[in-house]
Coordinates of C-alpha atoms in Angstrom, one line a residue:
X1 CA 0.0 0.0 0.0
X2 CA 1.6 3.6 -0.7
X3 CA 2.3 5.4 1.7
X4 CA 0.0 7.6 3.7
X5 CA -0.7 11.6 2.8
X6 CA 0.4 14.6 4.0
X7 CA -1.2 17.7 2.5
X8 CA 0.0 21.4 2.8
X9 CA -2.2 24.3 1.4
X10 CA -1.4 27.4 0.9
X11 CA -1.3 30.6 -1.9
X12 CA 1.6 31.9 -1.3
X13 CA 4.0 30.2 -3.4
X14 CA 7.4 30.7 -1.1
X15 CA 5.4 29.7 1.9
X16 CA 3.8 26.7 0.0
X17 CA 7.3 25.7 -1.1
X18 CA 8.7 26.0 2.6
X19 CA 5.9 23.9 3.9
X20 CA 6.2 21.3 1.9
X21 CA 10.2 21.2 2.3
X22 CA 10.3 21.3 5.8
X23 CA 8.1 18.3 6.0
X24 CA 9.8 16.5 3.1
X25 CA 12.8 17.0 5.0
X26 CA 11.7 15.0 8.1
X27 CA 8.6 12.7 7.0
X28 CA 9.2 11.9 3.3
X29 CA 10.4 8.6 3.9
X30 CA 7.4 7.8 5.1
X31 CA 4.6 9.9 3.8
X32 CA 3.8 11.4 0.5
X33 CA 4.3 14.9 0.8
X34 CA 1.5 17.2 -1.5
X35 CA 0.6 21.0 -1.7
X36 CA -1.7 22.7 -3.1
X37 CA -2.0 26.5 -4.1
X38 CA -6.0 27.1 -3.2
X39 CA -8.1 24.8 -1.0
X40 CA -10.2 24.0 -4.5
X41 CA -7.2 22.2 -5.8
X42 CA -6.4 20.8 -2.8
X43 CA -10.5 19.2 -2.4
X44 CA -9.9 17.6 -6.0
X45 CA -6.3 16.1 -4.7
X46 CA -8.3 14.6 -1.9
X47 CA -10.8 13.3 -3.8
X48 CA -7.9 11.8 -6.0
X49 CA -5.9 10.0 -3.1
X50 CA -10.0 8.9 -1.5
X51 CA -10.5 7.4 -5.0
X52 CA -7.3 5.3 -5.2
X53 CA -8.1 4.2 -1.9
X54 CA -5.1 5.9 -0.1
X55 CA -4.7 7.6 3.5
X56 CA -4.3 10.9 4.2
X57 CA -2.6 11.8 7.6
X58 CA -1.8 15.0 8.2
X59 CA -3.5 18.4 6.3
X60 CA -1.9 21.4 6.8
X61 CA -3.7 24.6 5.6
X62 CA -2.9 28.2 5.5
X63 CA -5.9 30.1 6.7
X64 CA -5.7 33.2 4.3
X65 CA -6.4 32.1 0.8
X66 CA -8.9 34.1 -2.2
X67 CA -11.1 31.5 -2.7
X68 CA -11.5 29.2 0.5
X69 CA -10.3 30.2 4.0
X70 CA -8.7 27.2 5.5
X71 CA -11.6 26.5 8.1
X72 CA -13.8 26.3 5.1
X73 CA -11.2 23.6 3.2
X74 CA -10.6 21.6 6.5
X75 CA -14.2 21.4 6.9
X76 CA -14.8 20.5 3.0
X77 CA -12.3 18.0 4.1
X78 CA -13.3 16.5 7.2
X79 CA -16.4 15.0 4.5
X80 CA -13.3 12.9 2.7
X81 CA -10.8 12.2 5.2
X82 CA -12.4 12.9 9.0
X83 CA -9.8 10.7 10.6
X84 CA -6.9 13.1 8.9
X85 CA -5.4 15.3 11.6
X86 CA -6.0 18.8 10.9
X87 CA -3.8 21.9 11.1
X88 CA -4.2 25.2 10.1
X89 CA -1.6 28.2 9.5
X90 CA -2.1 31.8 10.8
X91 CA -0.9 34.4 11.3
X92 CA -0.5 36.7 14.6
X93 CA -3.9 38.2 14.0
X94 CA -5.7 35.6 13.1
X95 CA -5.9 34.3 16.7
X96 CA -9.8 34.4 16.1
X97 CA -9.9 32.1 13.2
X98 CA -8.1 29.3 14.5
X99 CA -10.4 29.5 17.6
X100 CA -13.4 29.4 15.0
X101 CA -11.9 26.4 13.5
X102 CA -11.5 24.5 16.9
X103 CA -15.3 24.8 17.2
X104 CA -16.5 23.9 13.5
X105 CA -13.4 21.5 12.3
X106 CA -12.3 19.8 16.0
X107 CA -9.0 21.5 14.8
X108 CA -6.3 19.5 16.4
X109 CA -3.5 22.5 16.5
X110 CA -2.6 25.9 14.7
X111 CA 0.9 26.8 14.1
X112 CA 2.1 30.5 14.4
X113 CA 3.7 31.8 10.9
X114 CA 6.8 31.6 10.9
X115 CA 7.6 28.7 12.8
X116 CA 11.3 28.7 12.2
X117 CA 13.0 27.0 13.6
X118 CA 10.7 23.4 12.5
X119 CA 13.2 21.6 15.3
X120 CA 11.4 23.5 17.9
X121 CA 7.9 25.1 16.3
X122 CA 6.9 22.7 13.7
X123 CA 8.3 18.8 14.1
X124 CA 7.2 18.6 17.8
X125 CA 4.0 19.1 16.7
X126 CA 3.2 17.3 13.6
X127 CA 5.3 14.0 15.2
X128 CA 2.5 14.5 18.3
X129 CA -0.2 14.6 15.3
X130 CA 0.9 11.6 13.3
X131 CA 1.1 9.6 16.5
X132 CA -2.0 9.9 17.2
X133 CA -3.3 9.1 13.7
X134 CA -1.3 6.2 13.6
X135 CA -3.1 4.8 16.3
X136 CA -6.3 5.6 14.5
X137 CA -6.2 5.7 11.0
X138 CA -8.9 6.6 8.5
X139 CA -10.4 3.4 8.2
X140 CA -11.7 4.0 4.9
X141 CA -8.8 3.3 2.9
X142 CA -10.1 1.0 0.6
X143 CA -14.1 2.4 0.0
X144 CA -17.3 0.2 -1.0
X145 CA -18.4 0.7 -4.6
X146 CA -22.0 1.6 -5.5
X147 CA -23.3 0.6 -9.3
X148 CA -26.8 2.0 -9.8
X149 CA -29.1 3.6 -12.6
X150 CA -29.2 7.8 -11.9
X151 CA -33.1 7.3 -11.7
X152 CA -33.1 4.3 -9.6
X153 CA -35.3 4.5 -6.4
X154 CA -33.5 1.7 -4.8
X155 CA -30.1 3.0 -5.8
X156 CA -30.7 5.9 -4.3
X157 CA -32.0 3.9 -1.3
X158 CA -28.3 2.4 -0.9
X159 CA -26.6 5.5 -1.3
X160 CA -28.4 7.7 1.2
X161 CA -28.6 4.2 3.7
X162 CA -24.4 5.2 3.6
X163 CA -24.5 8.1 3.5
X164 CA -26.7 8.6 6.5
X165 CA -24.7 6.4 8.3
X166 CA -21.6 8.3 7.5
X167 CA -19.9 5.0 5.5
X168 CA -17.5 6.1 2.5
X169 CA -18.8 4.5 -0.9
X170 CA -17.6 5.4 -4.4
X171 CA -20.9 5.9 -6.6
X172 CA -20.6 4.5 -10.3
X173 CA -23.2 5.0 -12.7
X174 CA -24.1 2.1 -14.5
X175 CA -23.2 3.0 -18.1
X176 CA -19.4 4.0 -17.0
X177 CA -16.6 2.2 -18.1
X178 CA -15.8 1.0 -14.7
X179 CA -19.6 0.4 -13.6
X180 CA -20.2 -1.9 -17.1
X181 CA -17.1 -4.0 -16.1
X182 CA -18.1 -4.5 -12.1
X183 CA -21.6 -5.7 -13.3
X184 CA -20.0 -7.9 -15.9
X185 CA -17.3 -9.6 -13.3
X186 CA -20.5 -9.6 -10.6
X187 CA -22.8 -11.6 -13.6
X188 CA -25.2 -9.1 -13.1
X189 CA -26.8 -6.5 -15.6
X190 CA -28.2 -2.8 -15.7
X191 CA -31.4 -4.3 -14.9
X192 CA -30.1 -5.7 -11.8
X193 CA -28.9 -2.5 -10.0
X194 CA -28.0 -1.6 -7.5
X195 CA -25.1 -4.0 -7.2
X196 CA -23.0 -3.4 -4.0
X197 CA -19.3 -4.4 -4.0
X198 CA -17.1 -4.6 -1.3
X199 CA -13.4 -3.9 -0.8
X200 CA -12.9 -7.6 -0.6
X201 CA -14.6 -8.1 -3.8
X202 CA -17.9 -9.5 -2.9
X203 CA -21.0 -8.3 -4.8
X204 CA -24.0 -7.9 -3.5
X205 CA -27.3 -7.4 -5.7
X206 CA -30.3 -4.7 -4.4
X207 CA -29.0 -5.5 -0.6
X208 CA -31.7 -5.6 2.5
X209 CA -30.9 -2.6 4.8
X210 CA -29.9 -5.3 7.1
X211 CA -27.1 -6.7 4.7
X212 CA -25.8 -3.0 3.9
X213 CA -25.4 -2.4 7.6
X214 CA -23.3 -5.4 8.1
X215 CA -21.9 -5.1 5.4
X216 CA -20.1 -1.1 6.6
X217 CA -19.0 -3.3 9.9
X218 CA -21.9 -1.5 11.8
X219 CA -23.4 -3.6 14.4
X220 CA -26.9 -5.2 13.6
X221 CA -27.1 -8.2 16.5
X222 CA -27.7 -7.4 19.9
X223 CA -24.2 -8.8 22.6
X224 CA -26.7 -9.6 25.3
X225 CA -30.3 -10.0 25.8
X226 CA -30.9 -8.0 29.0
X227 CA -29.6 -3.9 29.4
X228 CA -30.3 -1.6 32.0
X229 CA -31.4 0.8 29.1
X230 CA -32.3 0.3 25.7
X231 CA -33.1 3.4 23.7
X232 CA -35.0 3.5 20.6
X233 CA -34.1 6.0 18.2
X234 CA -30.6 7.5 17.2
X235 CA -31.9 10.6 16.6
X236 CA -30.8 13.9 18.9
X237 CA -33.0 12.5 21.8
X238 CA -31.8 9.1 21.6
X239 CA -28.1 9.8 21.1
X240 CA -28.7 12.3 24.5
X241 CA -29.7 9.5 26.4
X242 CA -27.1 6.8 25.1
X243 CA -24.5 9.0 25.7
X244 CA -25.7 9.9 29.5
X245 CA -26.8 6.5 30.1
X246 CA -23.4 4.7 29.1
X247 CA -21.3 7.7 30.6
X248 CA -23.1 6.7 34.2
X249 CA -23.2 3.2 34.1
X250 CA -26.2 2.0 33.0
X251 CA -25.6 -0.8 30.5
X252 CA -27.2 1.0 27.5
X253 CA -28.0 -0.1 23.7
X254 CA -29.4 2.6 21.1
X255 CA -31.7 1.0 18.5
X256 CA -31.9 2.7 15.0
X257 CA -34.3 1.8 12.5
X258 CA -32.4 3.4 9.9
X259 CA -29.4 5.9 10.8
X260 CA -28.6 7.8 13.4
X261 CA -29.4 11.3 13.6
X262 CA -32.7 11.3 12.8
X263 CA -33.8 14.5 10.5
X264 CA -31.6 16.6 12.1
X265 CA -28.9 14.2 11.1
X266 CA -29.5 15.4 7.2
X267 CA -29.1 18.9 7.8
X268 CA -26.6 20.5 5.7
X269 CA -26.2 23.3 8.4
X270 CA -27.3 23.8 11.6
X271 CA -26.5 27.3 13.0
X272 CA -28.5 27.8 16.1
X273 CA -26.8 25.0 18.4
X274 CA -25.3 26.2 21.7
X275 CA -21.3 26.0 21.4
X276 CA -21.1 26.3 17.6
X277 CA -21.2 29.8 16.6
X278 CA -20.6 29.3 13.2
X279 CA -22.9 26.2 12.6
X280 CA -22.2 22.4 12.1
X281 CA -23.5 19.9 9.9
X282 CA -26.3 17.4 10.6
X283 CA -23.4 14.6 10.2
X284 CA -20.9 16.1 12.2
X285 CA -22.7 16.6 15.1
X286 CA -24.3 13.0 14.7
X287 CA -21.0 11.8 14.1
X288 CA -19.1 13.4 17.0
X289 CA -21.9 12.0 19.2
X290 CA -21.9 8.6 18.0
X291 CA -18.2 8.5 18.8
X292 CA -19.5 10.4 22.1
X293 CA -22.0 7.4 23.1
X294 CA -19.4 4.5 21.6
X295 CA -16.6 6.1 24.0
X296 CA -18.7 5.2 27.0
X297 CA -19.6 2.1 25.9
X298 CA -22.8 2.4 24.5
X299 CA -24.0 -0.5 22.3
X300 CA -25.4 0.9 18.6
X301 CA -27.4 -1.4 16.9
X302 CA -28.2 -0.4 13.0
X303 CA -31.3 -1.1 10.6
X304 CA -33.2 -3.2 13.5
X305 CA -37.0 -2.3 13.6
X306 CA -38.3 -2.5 17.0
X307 CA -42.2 -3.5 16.3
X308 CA -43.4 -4.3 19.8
X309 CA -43.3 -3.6 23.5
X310 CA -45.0 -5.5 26.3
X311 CA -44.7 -5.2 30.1
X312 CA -42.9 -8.8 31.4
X313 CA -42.9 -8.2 35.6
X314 CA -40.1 -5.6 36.1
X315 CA -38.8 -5.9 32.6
X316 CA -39.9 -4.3 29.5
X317 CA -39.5 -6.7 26.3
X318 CA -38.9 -5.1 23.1
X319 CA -39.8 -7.2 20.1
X320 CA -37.6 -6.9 16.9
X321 CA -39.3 -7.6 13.0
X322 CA -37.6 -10.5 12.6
X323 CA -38.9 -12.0 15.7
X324 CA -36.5 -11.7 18.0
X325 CA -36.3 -10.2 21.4
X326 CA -34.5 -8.3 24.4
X327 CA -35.6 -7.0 27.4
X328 CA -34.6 -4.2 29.7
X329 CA -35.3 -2.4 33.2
X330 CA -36.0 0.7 31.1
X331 CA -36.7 1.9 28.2
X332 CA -36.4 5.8 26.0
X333 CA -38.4 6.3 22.9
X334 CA -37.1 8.4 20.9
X335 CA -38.0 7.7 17.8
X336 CA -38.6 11.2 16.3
X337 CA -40.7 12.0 13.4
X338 CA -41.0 12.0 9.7
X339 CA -42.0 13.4 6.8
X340 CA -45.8 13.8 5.7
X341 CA -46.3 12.4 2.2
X342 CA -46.8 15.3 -0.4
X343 CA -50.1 13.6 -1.9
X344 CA -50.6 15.1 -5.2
X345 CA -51.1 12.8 -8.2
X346 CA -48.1 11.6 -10.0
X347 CA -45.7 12.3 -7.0
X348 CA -45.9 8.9 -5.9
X349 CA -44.4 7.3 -8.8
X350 CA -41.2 9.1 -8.7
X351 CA -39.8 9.1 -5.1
X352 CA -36.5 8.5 -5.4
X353 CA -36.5 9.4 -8.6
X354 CA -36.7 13.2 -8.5
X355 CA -39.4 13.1 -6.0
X356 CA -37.2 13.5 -1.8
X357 CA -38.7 13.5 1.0
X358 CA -35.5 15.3 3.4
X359 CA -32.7 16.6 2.5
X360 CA -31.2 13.7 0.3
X361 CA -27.7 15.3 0.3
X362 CA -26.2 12.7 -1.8
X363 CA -28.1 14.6 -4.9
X364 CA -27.2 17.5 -4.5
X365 CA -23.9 17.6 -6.7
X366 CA -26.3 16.1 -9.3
X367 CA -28.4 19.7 -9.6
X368 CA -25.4 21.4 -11.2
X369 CA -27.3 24.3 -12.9
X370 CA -31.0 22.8 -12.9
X371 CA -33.8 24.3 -10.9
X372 CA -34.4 22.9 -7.5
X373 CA -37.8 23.8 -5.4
X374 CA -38.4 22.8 -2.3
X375 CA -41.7 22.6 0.1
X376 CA -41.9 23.7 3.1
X377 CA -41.3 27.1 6.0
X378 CA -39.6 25.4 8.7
X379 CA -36.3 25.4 9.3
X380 CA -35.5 22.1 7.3
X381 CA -36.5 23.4 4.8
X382 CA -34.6 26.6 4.8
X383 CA -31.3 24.9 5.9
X384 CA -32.0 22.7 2.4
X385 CA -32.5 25.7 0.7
X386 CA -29.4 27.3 1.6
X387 CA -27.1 23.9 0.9
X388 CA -28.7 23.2 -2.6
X389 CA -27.9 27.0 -3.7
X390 CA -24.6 26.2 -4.0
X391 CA -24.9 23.6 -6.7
X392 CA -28.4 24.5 -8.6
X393 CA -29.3 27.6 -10.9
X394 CA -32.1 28.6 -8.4
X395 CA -33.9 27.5 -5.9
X396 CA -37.8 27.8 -5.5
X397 CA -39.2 27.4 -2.2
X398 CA -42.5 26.7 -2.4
X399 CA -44.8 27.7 0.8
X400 CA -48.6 28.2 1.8
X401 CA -48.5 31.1 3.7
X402 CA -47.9 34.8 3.1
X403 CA -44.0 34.7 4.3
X404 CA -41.7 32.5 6.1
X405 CA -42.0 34.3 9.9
X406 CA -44.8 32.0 11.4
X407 CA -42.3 29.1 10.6
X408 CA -38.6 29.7 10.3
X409 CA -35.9 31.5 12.7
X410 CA -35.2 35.3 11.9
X411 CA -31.7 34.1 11.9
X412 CA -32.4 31.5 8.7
X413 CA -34.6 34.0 7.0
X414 CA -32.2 37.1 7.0
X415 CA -29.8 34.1 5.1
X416 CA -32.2 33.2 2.5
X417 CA -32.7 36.8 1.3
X418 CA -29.1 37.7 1.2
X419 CA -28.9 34.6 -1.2
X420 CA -29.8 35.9 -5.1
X421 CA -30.3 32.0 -6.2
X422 CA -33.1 31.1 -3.8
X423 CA -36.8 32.3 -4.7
X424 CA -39.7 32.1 -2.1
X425 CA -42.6 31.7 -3.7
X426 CA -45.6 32.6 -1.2
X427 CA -49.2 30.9 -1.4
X428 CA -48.1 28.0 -3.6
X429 CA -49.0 24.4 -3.8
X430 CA -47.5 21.4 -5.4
X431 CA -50.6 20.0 -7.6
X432 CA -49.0 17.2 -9.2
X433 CA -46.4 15.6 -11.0
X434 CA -45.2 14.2 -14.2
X435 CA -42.4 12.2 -16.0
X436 CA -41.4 9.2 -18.2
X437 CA -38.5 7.1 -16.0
X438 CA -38.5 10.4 -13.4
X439 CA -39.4 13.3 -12.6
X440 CA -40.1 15.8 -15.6
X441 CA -42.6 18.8 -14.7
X442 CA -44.3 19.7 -11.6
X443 CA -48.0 21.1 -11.5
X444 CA -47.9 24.6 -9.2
X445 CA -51.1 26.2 -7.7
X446 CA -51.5 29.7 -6.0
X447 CA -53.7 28.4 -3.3
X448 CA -55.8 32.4 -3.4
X449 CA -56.4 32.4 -6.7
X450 CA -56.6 28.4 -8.1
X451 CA -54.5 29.5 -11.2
X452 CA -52.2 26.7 -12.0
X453 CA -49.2 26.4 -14.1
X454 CA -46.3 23.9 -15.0
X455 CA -42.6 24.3 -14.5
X456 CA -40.1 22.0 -16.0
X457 CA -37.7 20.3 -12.9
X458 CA -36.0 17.3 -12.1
X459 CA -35.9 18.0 -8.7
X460 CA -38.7 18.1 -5.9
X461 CA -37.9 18.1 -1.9
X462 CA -40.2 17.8 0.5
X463 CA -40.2 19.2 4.2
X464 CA -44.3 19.4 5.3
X465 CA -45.4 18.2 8.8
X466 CA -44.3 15.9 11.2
X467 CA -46.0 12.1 11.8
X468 CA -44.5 10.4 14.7
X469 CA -43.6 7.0 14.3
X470 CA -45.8 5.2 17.4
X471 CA -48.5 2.7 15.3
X472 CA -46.8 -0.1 16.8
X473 CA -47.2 1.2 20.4
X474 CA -51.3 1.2 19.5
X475 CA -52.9 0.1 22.7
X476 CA -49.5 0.0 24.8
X477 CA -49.3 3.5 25.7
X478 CA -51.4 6.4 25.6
X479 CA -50.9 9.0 22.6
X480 CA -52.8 11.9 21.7
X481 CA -54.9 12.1 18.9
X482 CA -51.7 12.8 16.1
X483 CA -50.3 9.7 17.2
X484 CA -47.2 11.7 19.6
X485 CA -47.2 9.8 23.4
X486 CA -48.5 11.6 26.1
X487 CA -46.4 11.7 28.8
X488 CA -45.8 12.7 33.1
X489 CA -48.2 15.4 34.2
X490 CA -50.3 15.1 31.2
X491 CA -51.1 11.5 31.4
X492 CA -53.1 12.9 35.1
X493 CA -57.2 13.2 34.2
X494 CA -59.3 14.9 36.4
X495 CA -56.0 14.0 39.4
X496 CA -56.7 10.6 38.1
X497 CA -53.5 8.2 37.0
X498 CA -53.6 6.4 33.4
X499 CA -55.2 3.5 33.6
X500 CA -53.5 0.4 34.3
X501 CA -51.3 2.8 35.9
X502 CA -49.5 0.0 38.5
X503 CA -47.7 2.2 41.2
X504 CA -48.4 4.2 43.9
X505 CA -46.6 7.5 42.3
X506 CA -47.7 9.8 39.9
X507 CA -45.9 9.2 36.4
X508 CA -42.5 11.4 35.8
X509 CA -42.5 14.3 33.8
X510 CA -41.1 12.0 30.9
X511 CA -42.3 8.7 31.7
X512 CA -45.7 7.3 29.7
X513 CA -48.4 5.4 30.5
X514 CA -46.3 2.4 31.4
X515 CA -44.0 2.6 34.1
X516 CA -40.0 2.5 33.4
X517 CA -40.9 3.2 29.5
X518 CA -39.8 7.4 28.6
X519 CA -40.4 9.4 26.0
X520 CA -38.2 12.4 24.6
X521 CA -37.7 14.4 21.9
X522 CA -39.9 15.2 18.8
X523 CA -42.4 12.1 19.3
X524 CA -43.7 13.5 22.9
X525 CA -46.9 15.3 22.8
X526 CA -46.4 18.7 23.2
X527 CA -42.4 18.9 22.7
X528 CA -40.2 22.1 21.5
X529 CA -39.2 20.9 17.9
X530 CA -35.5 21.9 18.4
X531 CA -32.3 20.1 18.6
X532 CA -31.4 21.7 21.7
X533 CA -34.4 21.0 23.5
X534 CA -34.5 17.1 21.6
X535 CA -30.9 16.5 23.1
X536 CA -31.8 18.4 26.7
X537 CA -35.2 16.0 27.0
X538 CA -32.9 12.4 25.9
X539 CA -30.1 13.7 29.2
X540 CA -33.2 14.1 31.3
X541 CA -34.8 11.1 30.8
X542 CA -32.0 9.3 32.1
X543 CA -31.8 11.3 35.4
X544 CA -35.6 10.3 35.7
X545 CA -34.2 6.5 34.5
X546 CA -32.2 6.5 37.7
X547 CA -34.8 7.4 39.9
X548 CA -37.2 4.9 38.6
X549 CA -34.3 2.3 39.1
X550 CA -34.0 3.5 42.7
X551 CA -37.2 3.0 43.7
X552 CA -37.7 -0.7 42.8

């Protein structure tokens, strides 16, 4: 294997070239040493090592450059490499920045220009860094390949499936060179997509959920059968409680249905969360507390489907689809929300192909100069807005109201205006929907009026409503009349407990209607729809977990 990467950006050419020579000078016998003059060509080097399946270990980058300042390249980064240890270069007044970065890029150290002499400034430093990398290396050396159809609904399926769950994959369109030769070594044909192939070589055709998710090395079987806590849910709430749980010593496992983060976990920016001033992504923040929960020794169990929960004396069994079971003293729902269907005819018929419901990151590259539109006035939907400008012509968000107040932070408003490519278009429905193998032409109705007219897309995301995921806990707890579980004070009618209420206590503020089983986060009645609060509830619910546990 060659050997691993070290990467040095900066503009100015005498600083680049002193870089890269003091470096050369002490690790070049074991490290490829690269530079790059602007973080843009330094993003497409990157890419170039990812795709030959290399290692980067070390990216140096000077903070001051035209195009991209080097918090914004070490974040662009962090997408491609997040195991490389990052660096960045400032200067005496640019104390600020490298603070900045520590917050949005986990910066692991910023060097003072100059740093002669390297002996003292410079070598002490990067041999600390590639220590600690060498320890840890970016695991994803060697990347699973994707071989779909660009309007596949299932193809897409596999590639957001990794992508949510933050596993590398190289995506190959079936008509490539390279795409035509795996599906001729695999036997398969373009009818057959999506075919899967591993960096061992196996090939997988349309894979389960369940066979993608063992297939990344993420966990999918339970390691025992009884926990103190098992929390259902990897969204903000549910990664809150794993990580408090496991970090006091309750034996804890997280259950995720699909991948964790939940719909905050596909925001492309989210700028309103205490400690990061200048925002963080939806799979930064799910990844940093994944690690967070995993550090503590939380259990993380991927693409299991929890379909049933039953009282069993003091335990609470939980019922997997495939039949299976474990049980627990306790138990956190947190099993957030999801999308409402857009139902307008034609829609149907092309989800997943042109037709989103979220905010389907892996497409966006694909809208290059096409017109995007997006529904919804919530936050989601602005974040979306903002993170698609930067590949599509325009952006048309598409609401039912007057303006975007009632729904969306002042903050994420004052954004979208300041942004020439994005449109709001007020009092406008989404009638209907048509195509040949995807999405062609959208339908558009200004709900006053009834006037309707056609506009030719590709590309239709969706962001209305909020339908909690609680069918299976029909007749198990109480819910209110959306389907969201009621919960402590509220479960009390008239002073009068739930019934089948067993203990002598009223419930706690986050327990349900059967004792030892929370709620927290978006799928309790009556919640605050925010991150913050979402991550505040899942810590909480775990302080009320050890007082249930006290008591019995």
């Amino acid at each position: 294997m060659a050997n691993p990467v070290i990467l040095t950006v900066d503009d100015d050419p005498v600083v680049s070239r002193a870089v890269a020579r003091d470096i050369r000078r002490r690790y070049g016998d074991r490290y490829r040493v690269l530079r790059a003059s602007s973080g843009p060509e330094a993003l497409d080097a990157l890419r170039e090592v990812k795709l030959r399946g290399e290692q980067v270990a070390l990216l140096l980058a000077d903070h001051r450059m035209p195009e991209m300042t080097g918090v914004e390249f070490l974040e662009a980064a962090m997408d491609i490499f997040p195991a490389a240890r990052r660096v960045l270069l400032t200067a005496y007044a640019d104390t600020d920045a490298a603070i900045e970065a520590i917050n949005v890029v986990d910066l692991d150290h910023y060097l003072l220009k100059p740093w002669h002499p390297p002996e003292e400034k410079l070598y002490p430093v990067v041999d600390g860094l590639l220590e600690a990398w060498a320890v840890t290396p970016d695991a994803a050396s060697a990347e699973i390949r994707v071989v779909g159809h660009r309007w596949s609904a299932p193809s897409f399926k596999v590639r957001d499936f990794l992508a949510r769950n933050l596993v590398p994959y190289r995506w190959l369109l079936s008509d490539d060179p390279e795409g035509v030769r795996l599906l001729d070594a695999a036997g398969a044909t373009e009818a057959d997509v999506p075919l899967v192939v591993t960096p061992e070589g196996k090939a997988l055709v349309a894979p389960s959920e369940a066979e993608l998710a063992a297939l990344a090395g993420l966990t999918v079987v339970p390691a025992c059968d009884f926990y103190d806590l098992v929390v259902i849910g990897g969204g903000p709430a549910g990664l809150g409680s794993a990580v408090y749980g496991a970090s006091e010593g309750l034996r804890t496992v997280l259950v995720e249905r699909r991948a964790t983060g939940g719909q905050a976990g596909q925001s492309s920016r989210i700028e309103n969360y205490l400690g990061f001033p200048d925002g963080v992504s939806g799979a930064q923040l799910t990844d940093r507390a994944r690690r967070q929960a995993v550090k503590f020794g939380a259990e993380l169990l991927s693409a299991r489907e929890v379909v049933g929960l039953s009282e069993a004396g003091g335990a609470r069994l939980l019922r997997f689809g495939d039949g299976t079971e474990i049980a627990a003293h306790t138990v956190v729902l947190a099993t957030g929300v999801s999308y409402r269907v857009l139902d307008a005819p034609g829609l149907a018929d092309f989800t997943g192909r042109g037709v989103f419901y979220g905010a389907a990151a892996t497409e966006a590259p694909s809208c290059v100069e096409q017109d995007v539109y997006i529904v919804g006035g919530a936050n989601s939907a602005g974040q979306a807005a903002v993170h698609f400008s930067r590949y599509a012509s325009r952006v048309h968000l598409l609401i039912r109201g007057a303006d975007l107040t009632a729904s969306m932070s002042r903050y994420l408003i004052d954004q979208l205006e300041r942004i020439d490519r994005i449109t709001v278009h007020p009092h406008t429905a989404v009638v209907g929907g048509a195509g040949e193998d995807h999405l062609e032409r959208l339908t558009l109705c200004d709900t006053r009026t009834g006037e309707a007219r056609s506009v030719d897309t590709s590309w239709l995301f969706i962001f209305i409503g909020a339908e909690p995921r609680t069918d299976w806990l029909d007749g198990v707890l109480v819910r209110d009349d959306r389907g969201f579980i009621v919960t402590g004070p509220d479960l009390l009618a008239g002073g009068r407990r739930p019934a089948g209420w067993s203990l002598s206590r009223d419930p706690y503020h986050l327990e349900t209607s059967l004792p030892g089983v929370f709620a927290a986060g978006d799928v309790r009645a009556e919640s605050v729809k925010r991150v913050a609060s979402a991550v505040g509830e899942g810590a909480m619910a775990v302080s009320l977990v050890h007082r249930y546990l006290e008591a019995q």
